[in-house]
């Protein structure tokens, strides 16, 4: 079984706020399991800088993270939230309308 986890470094250290309600966002873990017949399944995994080919994998677990608001339940990726965060900082407020974006 292969295991791969992806989390942006900024997600570990930066505080982000929901553009809909202004509440502080929390990290939310998404776990996807791929097996041999799935289109996203790959028998190769990059381990270290060179990468090694692994041939006896029957399933892969891919763990990714997104931001999720504990108040309104909206989910957003890190890249999208960085964009919203820049606008929030520029305008000096946490809640943004669609016209401001």
Coordinates of C-alpha atoms in Angstrom, one line a residue:
X1 CA 0.0 0.0 0.0
X2 CA 1.4 3.4 -0.9
X3 CA 0.8 6.6 1.1
X4 CA 1.3 10.2 0.0
X5 CA 0.4 13.3 2.0
X6 CA 0.4 16.8 0.5
X7 CA 0.1 20.0 2.6
X8 CA 1.3 23.5 1.7
X9 CA 3.8 24.9 4.3
X10 CA 1.8 28.1 4.6
X11 CA -1.2 26.1 5.8
X12 CA 0.7 25.1 8.9
X13 CA 1.7 28.6 10.0
X14 CA -0.7 31.2 8.5
X15 CA -4.0 32.2 10.0
X16 CA -6.7 32.6 7.3
X17 CA -10.3 33.9 7.6
X18 CA -13.5 32.9 5.8
X19 CA -14.5 35.4 3.1
X20 CA -18.2 34.7 3.7
X21 CA -18.5 35.1 7.5
X22 CA -15.0 36.2 8.8
X23 CA -14.5 33.2 11.1
X24 CA -10.9 31.7 11.4
X25 CA -10.6 28.7 9.0
X26 CA -9.5 25.2 10.1
X27 CA -7.6 22.6 8.2
X28 CA -9.7 19.8 6.9
X29 CA -8.2 16.4 5.8
X30 CA -9.3 14.7 2.6
X31 CA -8.4 11.1 2.2
X32 CA -8.6 9.4 -1.2
X33 CA -7.9 5.7 -1.7
X34 CA -7.1 4.5 -5.2
X35 CA -6.9 0.9 -6.3
X36 CA -5.4 -0.8 -9.4
X37 CA -8.4 -0.1 -11.7
X38 CA -8.8 3.6 -10.9
X39 CA -7.6 6.2 -13.5
X40 CA -5.6 8.2 -10.8
X41 CA -3.7 5.0 -9.7
X42 CA 0.0 5.0 -10.3
X43 CA 2.6 2.3 -9.4
X44 CA 5.3 4.9 -9.2
X45 CA 5.8 7.1 -6.2
X46 CA 8.4 9.7 -5.6
X47 CA 10.5 9.0 -2.5
X48 CA 13.3 11.5 -1.9
X49 CA 14.8 13.7 -4.6
X50 CA 15.5 10.9 -7.1
X51 CA 12.3 9.0 -6.9
X52 CA 12.0 5.2 -6.9
X53 CA 9.7 2.9 -8.8
X54 CA 7.5 0.7 -6.6
X55 CA 5.9 -2.2 -8.4
X56 CA 4.0 -4.2 -5.8
X57 CA 1.4 -1.6 -4.7
X58 CA -2.2 -2.7 -4.8
X59 CA -3.7 0.6 -3.4
X60 CA -2.6 4.1 -2.8
X61 CA -3.8 6.5 -0.2
X62 CA -3.5 10.2 -1.0
X63 CA -4.1 12.7 1.8
X64 CA -4.6 16.4 0.9
X65 CA -5.8 19.4 3.0
X66 CA -8.2 22.2 2.4
X67 CA -9.5 25.0 4.6
X68 CA -13.0 24.6 6.0
X69 CA -15.0 27.2 7.9
X70 CA -16.3 25.8 11.2
X71 CA -19.2 28.4 11.1
X72 CA -20.7 28.3 7.6
X73 CA -19.1 25.0 6.4
X74 CA -17.6 26.4 3.2
X75 CA -14.4 24.7 1.9
X76 CA -11.6 26.4 0.0
X77 CA -8.2 25.3 -1.3
X78 CA -5.0 26.9 0.0
X79 CA -4.3 28.6 -3.3
X80 CA -7.8 30.2 -3.5
X81 CA -7.6 31.3 0.1
X82 CA -4.2 33.0 -0.5
X83 CA -5.9 35.1 -3.2
X84 CA -8.8 36.0 -0.9
X85 CA -6.4 36.8 1.9
X86 CA -4.5 39.4 -0.2
X87 CA -7.8 41.1 -1.0
X88 CA -8.9 40.9 2.6
X89 CA -5.6 42.6 3.7
X90 CA -5.8 45.2 0.9
X91 CA -9.4 46.2 1.8
X92 CA -8.9 45.9 5.6
X93 CA -11.8 43.6 6.2
X94 CA -12.5 39.8 6.5
X95 CA -15.9 39.5 4.9
X96 CA -15.8 40.0 1.1
X97 CA -18.6 40.4 -1.4
X98 CA -18.5 38.9 -4.9
X99 CA -18.1 42.4 -6.4
X100 CA -14.9 43.0 -4.3
X101 CA -13.3 39.9 -5.6

